[in-house]
mmCIF file of C-alpha atoms in Angstrom:
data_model
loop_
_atom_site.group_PDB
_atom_site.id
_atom_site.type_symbol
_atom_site.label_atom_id
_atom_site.label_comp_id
_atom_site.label_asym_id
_atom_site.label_seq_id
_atom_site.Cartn_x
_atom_site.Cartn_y
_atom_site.Cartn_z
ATOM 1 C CA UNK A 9 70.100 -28.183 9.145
ATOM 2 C CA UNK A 10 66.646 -28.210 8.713
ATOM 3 C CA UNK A 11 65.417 -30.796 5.593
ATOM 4 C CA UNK A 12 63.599 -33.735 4.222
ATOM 5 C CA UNK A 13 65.984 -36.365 2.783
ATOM 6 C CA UNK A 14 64.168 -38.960 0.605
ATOM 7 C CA UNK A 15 65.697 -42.245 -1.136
ATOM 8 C CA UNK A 16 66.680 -43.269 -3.080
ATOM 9 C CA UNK A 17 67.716 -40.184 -5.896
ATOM 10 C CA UNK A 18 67.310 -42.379 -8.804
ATOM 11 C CA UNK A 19 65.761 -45.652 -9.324
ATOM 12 C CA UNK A 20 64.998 -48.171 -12.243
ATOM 13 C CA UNK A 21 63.075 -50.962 -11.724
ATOM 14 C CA UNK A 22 60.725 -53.472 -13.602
ATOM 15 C CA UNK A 23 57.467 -54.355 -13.134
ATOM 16 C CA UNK A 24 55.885 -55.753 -10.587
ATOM 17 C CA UNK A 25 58.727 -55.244 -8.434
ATOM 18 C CA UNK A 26 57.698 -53.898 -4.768
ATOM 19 C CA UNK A 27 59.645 -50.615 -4.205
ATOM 20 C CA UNK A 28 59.720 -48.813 -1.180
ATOM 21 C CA UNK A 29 60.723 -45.004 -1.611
ATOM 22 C CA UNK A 30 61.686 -43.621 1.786
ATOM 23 C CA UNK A 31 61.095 -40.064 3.031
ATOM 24 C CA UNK A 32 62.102 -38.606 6.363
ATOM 25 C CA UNK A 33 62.140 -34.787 8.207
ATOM 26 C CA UNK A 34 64.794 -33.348 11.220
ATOM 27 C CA UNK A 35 61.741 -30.286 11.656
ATOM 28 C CA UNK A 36 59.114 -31.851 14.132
ATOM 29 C CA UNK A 37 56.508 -31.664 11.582
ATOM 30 C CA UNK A 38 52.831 -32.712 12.291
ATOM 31 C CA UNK A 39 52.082 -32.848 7.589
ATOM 32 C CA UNK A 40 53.915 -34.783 5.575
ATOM 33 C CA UNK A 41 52.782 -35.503 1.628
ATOM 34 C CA UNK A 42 53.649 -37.313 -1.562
ATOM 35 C CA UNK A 43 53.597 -35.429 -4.750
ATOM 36 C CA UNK A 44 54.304 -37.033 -8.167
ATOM 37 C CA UNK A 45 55.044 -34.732 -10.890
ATOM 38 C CA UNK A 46 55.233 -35.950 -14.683
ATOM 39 C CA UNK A 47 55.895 -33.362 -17.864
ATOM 40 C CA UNK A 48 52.976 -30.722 -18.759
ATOM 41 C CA UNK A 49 51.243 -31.731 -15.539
ATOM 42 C CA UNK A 50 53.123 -29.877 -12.843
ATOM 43 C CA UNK A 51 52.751 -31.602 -9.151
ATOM 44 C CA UNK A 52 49.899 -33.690 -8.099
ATOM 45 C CA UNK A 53 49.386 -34.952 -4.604
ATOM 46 C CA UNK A 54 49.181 -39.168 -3.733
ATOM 47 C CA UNK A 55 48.971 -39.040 0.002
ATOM 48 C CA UNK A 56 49.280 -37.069 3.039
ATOM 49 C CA UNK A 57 49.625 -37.322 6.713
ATOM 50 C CA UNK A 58 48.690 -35.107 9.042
ATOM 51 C CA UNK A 59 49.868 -37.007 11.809
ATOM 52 C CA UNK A 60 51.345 -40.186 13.279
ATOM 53 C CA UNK A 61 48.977 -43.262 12.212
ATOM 54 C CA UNK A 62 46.747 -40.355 10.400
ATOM 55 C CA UNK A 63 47.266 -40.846 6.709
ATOM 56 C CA UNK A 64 44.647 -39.977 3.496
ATOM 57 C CA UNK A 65 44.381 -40.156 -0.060
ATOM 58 C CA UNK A 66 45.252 -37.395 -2.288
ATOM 59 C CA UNK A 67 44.420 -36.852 -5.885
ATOM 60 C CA UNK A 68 46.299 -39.657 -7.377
ATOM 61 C CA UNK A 69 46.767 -42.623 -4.556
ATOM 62 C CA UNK A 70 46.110 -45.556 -7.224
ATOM 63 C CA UNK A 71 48.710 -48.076 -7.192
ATOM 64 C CA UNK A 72 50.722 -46.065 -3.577
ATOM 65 C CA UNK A 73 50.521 -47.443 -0.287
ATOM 66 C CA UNK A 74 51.905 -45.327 2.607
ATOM 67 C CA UNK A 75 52.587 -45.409 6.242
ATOM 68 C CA UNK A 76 53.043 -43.131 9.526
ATOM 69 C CA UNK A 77 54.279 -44.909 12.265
ATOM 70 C CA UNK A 78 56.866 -42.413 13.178
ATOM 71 C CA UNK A 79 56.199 -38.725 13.064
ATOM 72 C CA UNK A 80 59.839 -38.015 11.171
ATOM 73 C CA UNK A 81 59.141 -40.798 8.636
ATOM 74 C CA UNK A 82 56.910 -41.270 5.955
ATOM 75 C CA UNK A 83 58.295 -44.116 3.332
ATOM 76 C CA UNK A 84 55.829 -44.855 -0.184
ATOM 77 C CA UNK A 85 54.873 -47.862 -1.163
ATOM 78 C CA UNK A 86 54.755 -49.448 -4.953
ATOM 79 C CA UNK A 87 53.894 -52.661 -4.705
ATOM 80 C CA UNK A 88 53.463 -53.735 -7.823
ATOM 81 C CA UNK A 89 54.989 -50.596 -9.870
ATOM 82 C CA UNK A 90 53.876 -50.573 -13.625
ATOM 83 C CA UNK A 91 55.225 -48.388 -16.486
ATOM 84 C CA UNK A 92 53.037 -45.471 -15.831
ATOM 85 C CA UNK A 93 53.967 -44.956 -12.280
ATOM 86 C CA UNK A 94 57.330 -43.664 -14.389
ATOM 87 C CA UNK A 95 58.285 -40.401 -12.603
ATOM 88 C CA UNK A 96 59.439 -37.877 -10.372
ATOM 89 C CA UNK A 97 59.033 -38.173 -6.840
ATOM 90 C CA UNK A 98 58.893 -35.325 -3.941
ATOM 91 C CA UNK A 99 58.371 -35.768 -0.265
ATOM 92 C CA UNK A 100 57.355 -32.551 1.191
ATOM 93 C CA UNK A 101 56.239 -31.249 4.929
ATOM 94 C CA UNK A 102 55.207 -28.054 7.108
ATOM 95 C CA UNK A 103 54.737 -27.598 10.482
ATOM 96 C CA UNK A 104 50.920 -28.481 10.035
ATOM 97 C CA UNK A 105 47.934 -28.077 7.362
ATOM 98 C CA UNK A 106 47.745 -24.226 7.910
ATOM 99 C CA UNK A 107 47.388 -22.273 4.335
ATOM 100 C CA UNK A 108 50.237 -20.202 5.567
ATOM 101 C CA UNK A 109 52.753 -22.920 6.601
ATOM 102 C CA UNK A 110 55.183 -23.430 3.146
ATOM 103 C CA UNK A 111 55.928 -26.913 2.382
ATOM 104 C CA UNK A 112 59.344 -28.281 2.373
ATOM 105 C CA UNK A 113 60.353 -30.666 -0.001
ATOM 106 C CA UNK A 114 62.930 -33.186 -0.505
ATOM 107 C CA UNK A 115 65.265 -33.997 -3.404
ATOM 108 C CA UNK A 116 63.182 -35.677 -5.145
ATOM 109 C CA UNK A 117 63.150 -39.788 -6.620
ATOM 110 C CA UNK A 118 63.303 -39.706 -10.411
ATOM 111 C CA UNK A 119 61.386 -43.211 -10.637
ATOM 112 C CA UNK A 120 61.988 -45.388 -14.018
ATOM 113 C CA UNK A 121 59.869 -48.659 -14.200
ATOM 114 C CA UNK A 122 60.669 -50.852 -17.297
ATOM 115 C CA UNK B 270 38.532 -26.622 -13.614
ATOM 116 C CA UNK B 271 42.214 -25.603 -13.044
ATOM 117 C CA UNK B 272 42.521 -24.326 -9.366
ATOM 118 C CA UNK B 273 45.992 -22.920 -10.521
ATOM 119 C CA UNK B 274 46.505 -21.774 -14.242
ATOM 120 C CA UNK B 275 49.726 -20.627 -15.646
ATOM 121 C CA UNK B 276 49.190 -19.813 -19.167
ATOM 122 C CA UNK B 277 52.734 -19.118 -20.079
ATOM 123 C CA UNK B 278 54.441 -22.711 -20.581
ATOM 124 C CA UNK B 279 57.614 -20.460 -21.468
ATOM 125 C CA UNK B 280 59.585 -17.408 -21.683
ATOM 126 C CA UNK B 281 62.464 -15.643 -22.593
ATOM 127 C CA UNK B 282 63.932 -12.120 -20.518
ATOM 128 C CA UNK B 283 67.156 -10.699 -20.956
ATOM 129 C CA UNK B 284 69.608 -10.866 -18.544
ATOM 130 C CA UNK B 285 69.496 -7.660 -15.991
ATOM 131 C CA UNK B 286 65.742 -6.976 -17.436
ATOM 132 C CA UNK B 287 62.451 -7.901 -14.806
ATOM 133 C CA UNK B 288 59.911 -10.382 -15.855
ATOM 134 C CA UNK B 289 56.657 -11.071 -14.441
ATOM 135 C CA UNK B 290 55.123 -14.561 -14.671
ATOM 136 C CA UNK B 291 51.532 -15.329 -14.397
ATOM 137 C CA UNK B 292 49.459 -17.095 -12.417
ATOM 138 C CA UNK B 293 45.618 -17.181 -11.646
ATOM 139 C CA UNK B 294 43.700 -18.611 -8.840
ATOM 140 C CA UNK B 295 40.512 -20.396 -8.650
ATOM 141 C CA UNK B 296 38.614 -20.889 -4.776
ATOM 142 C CA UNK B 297 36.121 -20.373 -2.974
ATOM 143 C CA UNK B 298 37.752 -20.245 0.354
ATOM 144 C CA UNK B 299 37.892 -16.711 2.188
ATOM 145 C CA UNK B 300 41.279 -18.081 3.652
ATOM 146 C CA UNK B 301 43.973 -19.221 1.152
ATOM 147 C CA UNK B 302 47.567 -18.976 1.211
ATOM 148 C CA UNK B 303 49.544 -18.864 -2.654
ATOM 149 C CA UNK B 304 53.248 -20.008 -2.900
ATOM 150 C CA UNK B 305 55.592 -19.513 -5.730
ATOM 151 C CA UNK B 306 58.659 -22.221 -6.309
ATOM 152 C CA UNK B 307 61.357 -22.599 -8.283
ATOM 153 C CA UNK B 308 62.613 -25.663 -9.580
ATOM 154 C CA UNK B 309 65.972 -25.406 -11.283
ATOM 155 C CA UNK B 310 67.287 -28.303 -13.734
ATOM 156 C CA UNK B 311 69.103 -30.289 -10.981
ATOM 157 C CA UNK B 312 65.268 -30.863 -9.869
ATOM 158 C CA UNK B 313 64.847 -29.470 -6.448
ATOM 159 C CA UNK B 314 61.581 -27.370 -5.316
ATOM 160 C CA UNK B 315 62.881 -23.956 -3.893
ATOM 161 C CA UNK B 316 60.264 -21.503 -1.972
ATOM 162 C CA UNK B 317 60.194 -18.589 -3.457
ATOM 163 C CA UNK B 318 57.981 -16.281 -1.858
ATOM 164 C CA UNK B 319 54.557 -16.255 -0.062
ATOM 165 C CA UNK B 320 51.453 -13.976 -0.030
ATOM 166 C CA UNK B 321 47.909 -14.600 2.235
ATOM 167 C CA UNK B 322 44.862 -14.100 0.809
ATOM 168 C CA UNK B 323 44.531 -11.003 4.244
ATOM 169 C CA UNK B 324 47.856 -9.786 3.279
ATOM 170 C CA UNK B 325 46.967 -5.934 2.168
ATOM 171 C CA UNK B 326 50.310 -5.299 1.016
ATOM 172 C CA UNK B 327 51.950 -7.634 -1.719
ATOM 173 C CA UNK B 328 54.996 -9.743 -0.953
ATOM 174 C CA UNK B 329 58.336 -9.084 -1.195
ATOM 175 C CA UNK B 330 61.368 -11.440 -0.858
ATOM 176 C CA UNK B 331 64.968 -9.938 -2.151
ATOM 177 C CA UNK B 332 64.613 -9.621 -6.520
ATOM 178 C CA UNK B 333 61.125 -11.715 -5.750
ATOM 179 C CA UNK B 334 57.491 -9.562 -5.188
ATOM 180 C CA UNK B 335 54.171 -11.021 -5.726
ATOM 181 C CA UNK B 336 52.154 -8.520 -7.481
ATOM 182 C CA UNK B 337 48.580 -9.943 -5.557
ATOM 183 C CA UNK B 338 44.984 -8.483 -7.213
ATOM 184 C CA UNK B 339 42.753 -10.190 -5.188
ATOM 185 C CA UNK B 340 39.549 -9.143 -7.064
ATOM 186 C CA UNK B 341 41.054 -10.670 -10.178
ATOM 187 C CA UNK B 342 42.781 -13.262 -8.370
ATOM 188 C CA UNK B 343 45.733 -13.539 -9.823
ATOM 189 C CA UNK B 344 49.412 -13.394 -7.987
ATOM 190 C CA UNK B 345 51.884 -12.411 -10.634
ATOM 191 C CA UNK B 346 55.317 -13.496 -9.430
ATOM 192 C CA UNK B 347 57.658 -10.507 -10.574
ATOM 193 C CA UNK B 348 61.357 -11.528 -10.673
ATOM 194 C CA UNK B 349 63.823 -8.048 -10.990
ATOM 195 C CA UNK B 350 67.015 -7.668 -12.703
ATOM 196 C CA UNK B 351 67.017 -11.107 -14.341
ATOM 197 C CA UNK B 352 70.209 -13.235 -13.506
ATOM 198 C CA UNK B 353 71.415 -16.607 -15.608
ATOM 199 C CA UNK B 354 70.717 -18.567 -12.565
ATOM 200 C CA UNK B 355 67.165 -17.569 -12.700
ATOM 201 C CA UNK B 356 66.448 -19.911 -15.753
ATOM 202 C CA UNK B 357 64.206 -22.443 -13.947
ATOM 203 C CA UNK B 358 60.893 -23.920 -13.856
ATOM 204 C CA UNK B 359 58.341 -21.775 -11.605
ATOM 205 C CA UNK B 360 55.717 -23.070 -10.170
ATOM 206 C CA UNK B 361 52.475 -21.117 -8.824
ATOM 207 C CA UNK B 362 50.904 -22.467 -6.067
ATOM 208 C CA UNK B 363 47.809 -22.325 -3.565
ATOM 209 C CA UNK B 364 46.774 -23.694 0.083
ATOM 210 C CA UNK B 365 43.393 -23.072 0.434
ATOM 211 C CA UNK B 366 41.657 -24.153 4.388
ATOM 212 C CA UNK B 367 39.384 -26.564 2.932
ATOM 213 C CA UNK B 368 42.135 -28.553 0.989
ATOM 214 C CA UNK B 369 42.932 -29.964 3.566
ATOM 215 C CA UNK B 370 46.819 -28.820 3.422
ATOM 216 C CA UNK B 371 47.153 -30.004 0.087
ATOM 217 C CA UNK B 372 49.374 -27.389 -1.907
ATOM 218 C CA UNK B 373 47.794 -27.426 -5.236
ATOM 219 C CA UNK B 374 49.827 -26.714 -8.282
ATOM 220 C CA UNK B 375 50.258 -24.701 -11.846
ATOM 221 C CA UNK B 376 51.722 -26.733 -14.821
ATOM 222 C CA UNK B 377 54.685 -24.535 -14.340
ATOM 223 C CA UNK B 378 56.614 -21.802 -16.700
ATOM 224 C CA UNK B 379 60.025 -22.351 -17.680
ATOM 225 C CA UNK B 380 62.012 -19.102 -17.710
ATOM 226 C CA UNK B 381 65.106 -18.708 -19.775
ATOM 227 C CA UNK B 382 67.091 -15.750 -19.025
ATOM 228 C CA UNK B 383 69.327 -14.836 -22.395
ATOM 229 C CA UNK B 384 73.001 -13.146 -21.928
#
Protein backbone atom coordinates (compact mmCIF):
# COMPACT_ATOMS: atom_id res chain seq x y z
CA UNK A 1 0.00 0.00 0.00
CA UNK A 2 1.10 3.13 -1.04
CA UNK A 3 1.83 5.76 2.19
CA UNK A 4 4.00 7.93 4.31
CA UNK A 5 4.30 6.61 7.89
CA UNK A 6 5.77 9.22 10.30
CA UNK A 7 6.72 8.76 14.18
CA UNK A 8 6.07 8.95 16.49
CA UNK A 9 1.84 9.71 16.68
CA UNK A 10 2.08 11.55 19.84
CA UNK A 11 4.85 13.02 21.73
CA UNK A 12 5.47 15.15 24.97
CA UNK A 13 8.58 16.38 25.73
CA UNK A 14 10.35 19.28 27.68
CA UNK A 15 12.50 21.73 26.69
CA UNK A 16 15.52 21.63 25.36
CA UNK A 17 15.22 18.09 24.73
CA UNK A 18 16.57 17.02 21.08
CA UNK A 19 13.66 15.20 19.31
CA UNK A 20 13.91 13.56 16.21
CA UNK A 21 10.43 13.09 14.37
CA UNK A 22 10.85 10.49 11.64
CA UNK A 23 9.07 10.44 8.27
CA UNK A 24 9.38 7.85 5.55
CA UNK A 25 7.49 6.95 1.86
CA UNK A 26 7.02 3.14 0.00
CA UNK A 27 6.11 5.58 -3.48
CA UNK A 28 9.62 6.39 -5.07
CA UNK A 29 9.09 9.97 -4.56
CA UNK A 30 11.66 12.63 -5.76
CA UNK A 31 9.51 15.80 -2.92
CA UNK A 32 9.19 15.29 0.36
CA UNK A 33 8.04 18.35 2.95
CA UNK A 34 7.35 19.28 6.53
CA UNK A 35 4.24 21.12 7.33
CA UNK A 36 3.34 22.32 10.87
CA UNK A 37 -0.14 23.26 11.40
CA UNK A 38 -1.33 25.11 14.72
CA UNK A 39 -5.25 26.37 15.33
CA UNK A 40 -6.60 29.40 13.04
CA UNK A 41 -3.45 29.08 10.95
CA UNK A 42 -4.11 26.11 8.72
CA UNK A 43 -0.69 24.36 7.33
CA UNK A 44 2.53 26.11 6.92
CA UNK A 45 5.56 24.60 5.29
CA UNK A 46 9.28 24.14 7.42
CA UNK A 47 11.27 22.30 4.84
CA UNK A 48 11.31 20.47 1.71
CA UNK A 49 13.34 18.18 -0.37
CA UNK A 50 13.28 17.78 -3.69
CA UNK A 51 15.76 15.23 -3.77
CA UNK A 52 18.38 13.07 -2.05
CA UNK A 53 21.02 15.53 -0.26
CA UNK A 54 18.70 18.49 -1.87
CA UNK A 55 16.89 20.03 1.04
CA UNK A 56 15.50 24.01 1.53
CA UNK A 57 13.82 26.15 3.84
CA UNK A 58 10.21 26.73 3.80
CA UNK A 59 8.18 29.39 5.44
CA UNK A 60 8.78 28.52 8.98
CA UNK A 61 12.35 26.49 9.29
CA UNK A 62 13.37 28.38 12.68
CA UNK A 63 14.30 26.09 15.33
CA UNK A 64 13.97 22.52 12.45
CA UNK A 65 16.85 20.85 11.16
CA UNK A 66 16.29 18.20 8.44
CA UNK A 67 18.05 15.65 6.41
CA UNK A 68 17.93 13.57 2.97
CA UNK A 69 20.27 10.99 2.85
CA UNK A 70 17.90 8.41 1.62
CA UNK A 71 15.32 9.17 -0.99
CA UNK A 72 12.38 7.16 1.18
CA UNK A 73 13.38 9.02 4.37
CA UNK A 74 13.14 12.33 5.55
CA UNK A 75 13.34 12.48 9.65
CA UNK A 76 12.94 16.43 11.45
CA UNK A 77 15.04 17.66 13.69
CA UNK A 78 14.24 19.75 17.13
CA UNK A 79 17.12 20.22 18.75
CA UNK A 80 16.41 22.24 21.30
CA UNK A 81 12.37 22.18 21.15
CA UNK A 82 10.75 25.15 23.13
CA UNK A 83 7.06 25.64 24.06
CA UNK A 84 6.05 27.23 20.87
CA UNK A 85 7.22 24.55 18.60
CA UNK A 86 3.83 22.91 20.42
CA UNK A 87 1.97 21.26 17.49
CA UNK A 88 0.84 19.17 14.84
CA UNK A 89 3.12 17.59 12.60
CA UNK A 90 2.59 16.24 8.80
CA UNK A 91 5.10 14.67 6.51
CA UNK A 92 3.85 14.85 3.06
CA UNK A 93 5.30 13.81 -0.64
CA UNK A 94 4.46 13.61 -4.55
CA UNK A 95 6.11 12.20 -7.21
CA UNK A 96 7.99 15.61 -7.82
CA UNK A 97 7.38 19.58 -7.52
CA UNK A 98 4.85 19.59 -10.48
CA UNK A 99 1.59 21.89 -9.60
CA UNK A 100 -0.39 18.91 -10.65
CA UNK A 101 1.26 16.14 -8.55
CA UNK A 102 -1.14 15.95 -5.04
CA UNK A 103 0.79 15.61 -1.97
CA UNK A 104 0.51 12.70 0.26
CA UNK A 105 0.65 13.05 3.76
CA UNK A 106 1.29 11.07 6.74
CA UNK A 107 -0.54 10.65 10.05
CA UNK A 108 0.57 13.28 11.47
CA UNK A 109 2.89 13.96 15.11
CA UNK A 110 0.73 15.88 17.57
CA UNK A 111 3.97 17.49 19.27
CA UNK A 112 3.56 18.74 23.12
CA UNK A 113 6.73 20.49 24.57
CA UNK A 114 6.41 21.42 28.32
CA UNK B 1 -1.44 38.90 1.42
CA UNK B 2 -3.29 35.53 1.81
CA UNK B 3 -2.39 33.33 -1.29
CA UNK B 4 -5.39 31.09 -0.12
CA UNK B 5 -8.45 32.72 1.73
CA UNK B 6 -11.29 30.81 3.13
CA UNK B 7 -13.59 33.20 4.66
CA UNK B 8 -15.95 30.74 6.17
CA UNK B 9 -14.17 29.45 9.52
CA UNK B 10 -17.55 27.35 9.84
CA UNK B 11 -20.71 25.92 8.74
CA UNK B 12 -23.62 24.06 9.28
CA UNK B 13 -25.71 21.83 6.19
CA UNK B 14 -28.24 19.41 6.79
CA UNK B 15 -27.75 16.04 6.30
CA UNK B 16 -28.74 14.87 2.50
CA UNK B 17 -28.61 18.83 1.52
CA UNK B 18 -25.25 20.14 -0.84
CA UNK B 19 -22.98 22.75 0.48
CA UNK B 20 -20.46 24.69 -1.24
CA UNK B 21 -17.38 25.97 0.61
CA UNK B 22 -15.29 28.81 -0.46
CA UNK B 23 -12.11 29.42 -1.38
CA UNK B 24 -10.17 32.22 -3.31
CA UNK B 25 -6.86 32.26 -4.93
CA UNK B 26 -4.20 34.77 -5.11
CA UNK B 27 -1.02 34.25 -8.03
CA UNK B 28 0.50 35.38 -10.50
CA UNK B 29 1.58 32.22 -12.10
CA UNK B 30 -0.15 31.23 -15.55
CA UNK B 31 0.39 27.55 -14.28
CA UNK B 32 -1.12 26.60 -10.87
CA UNK B 33 -2.64 23.56 -9.68
CA UNK B 34 -5.56 23.99 -6.49
CA UNK B 35 -6.23 20.97 -4.14
CA UNK B 36 -9.02 20.56 -1.73
CA UNK B 37 -8.46 18.20 1.62
CA UNK B 38 -10.26 16.99 4.19
CA UNK B 39 -9.13 16.52 7.53
CA UNK B 40 -11.52 14.63 9.76
CA UNK B 41 -11.16 14.75 13.76
CA UNK B 42 -8.87 11.66 13.99
CA UNK B 43 -6.38 14.26 12.16
CA UNK B 44 -5.43 12.81 8.88
CA UNK B 45 -5.16 15.02 5.50
CA UNK B 46 -7.46 13.28 2.84
CA UNK B 47 -7.27 14.53 -1.03
CA UNK B 48 -10.24 15.49 -2.02
CA UNK B 49 -10.28 16.57 -5.43
CA UNK B 50 -8.03 18.47 -7.93
CA UNK B 51 -8.55 21.15 -10.66
CA UNK B 52 -5.51 22.87 -13.08
CA UNK B 53 -5.50 26.22 -13.67
CA UNK B 54 -5.86 24.75 -18.06
CA UNK B 55 -8.55 22.53 -16.94
CA UNK B 56 -11.71 24.01 -19.11
CA UNK B 57 -14.08 21.85 -17.48
CA UNK B 58 -14.42 21.87 -13.54
CA UNK B 59 -13.57 18.82 -11.47
CA UNK B 60 -15.47 16.17 -10.45
CA UNK B 61 -14.67 13.36 -7.94
CA UNK B 62 -17.86 11.09 -6.70
CA UNK B 63 -20.31 13.77 -4.22
CA UNK B 64 -17.00 16.20 -4.70
CA UNK B 65 -16.94 19.03 -7.89
CA UNK B 66 -14.87 22.06 -7.87
CA UNK B 67 -16.93 24.79 -9.16
CA UNK B 68 -13.47 26.70 -10.85
CA UNK B 69 -14.09 30.67 -12.14
CA UNK B 70 -10.87 31.38 -13.19
CA UNK B 71 -11.45 35.13 -13.91
CA UNK B 72 -12.55 35.50 -10.31
CA UNK B 73 -10.28 32.97 -9.11
CA UNK B 74 -11.97 31.27 -6.84
CA UNK B 75 -12.49 27.19 -6.69
CA UNK B 76 -15.60 26.59 -4.67
CA UNK B 77 -15.43 23.01 -3.40
CA UNK B 78 -19.19 21.77 -3.72
CA UNK B 79 -19.88 18.68 -1.55
CA UNK B 80 -23.60 16.91 -2.68
CA UNK B 81 -26.02 15.17 -0.58
CA UNK B 82 -24.32 15.93 2.74
CA UNK B 83 -23.48 12.72 4.84
CA UNK B 84 -22.53 12.73 8.88
CA UNK B 85 -19.15 11.59 7.93
CA UNK B 86 -18.63 14.68 5.98
CA UNK B 87 -18.24 16.86 9.22
CA UNK B 88 -14.51 17.67 8.85
CA UNK B 89 -12.09 20.35 8.47
CA UNK B 90 -11.52 21.35 4.62
CA UNK B 91 -8.78 22.73 3.53
CA UNK B 92 -8.29 24.79 0.11
CA UNK B 93 -5.20 24.57 -1.39
CA UNK B 94 -2.78 25.82 -4.30
CA UNK B 95 0.60 24.66 -6.15
CA UNK B 96 1.61 27.33 -8.10
CA UNK B 97 5.21 26.61 -10.62
CA UNK B 98 7.10 29.22 -8.97
CA UNK B 99 6.51 27.89 -5.34
CA UNK B 100 8.65 25.77 -5.77
CA UNK B 101 6.24 22.63 -4.92
CA UNK B 102 5.21 24.11 -1.86
CA UNK B 103 1.32 23.42 -1.43
CA UNK B 104 0.16 26.55 0.13
CA UNK B 105 -2.79 26.52 2.42
CA UNK B 106 -6.38 28.16 3.56
CA UNK B 107 -7.01 28.47 7.39
CA UNK B 108 -9.53 25.80 6.78
CA UNK B 109 -13.59 25.56 7.26
CA UNK B 110 -15.00 23.21 9.57
CA UNK B 111 -18.22 21.67 8.23
CA UNK B 112 -20.80 20.21 10.50
CA UNK B 113 -23.37 18.24 8.84
CA UNK B 114 -26.72 18.22 11.29
CA UNK B 115 -29.14 14.94 11.30
Amino acid sequence: EAQVTQNPRYLITVTGKKLTVTCSQNMNHEYMSWYRQDPGLGLRQIYYSMNVEVTDKGDVPEGYKVSRKEKRNFPLILESPSPNQTSLYFCASSSDRSTNEKLFFGSGTQLSVL
Amino acid sequence: AQKITQTQPGMFVQEKEAVTLDCTYDTSDQSYGLFWYKQPSSGEMIFLIYQGSYDEQNATEGRYSLNFQKARKSANLVISASQLGDSAMYFCAMRERGSQGNLIFGKGTKLSVKP
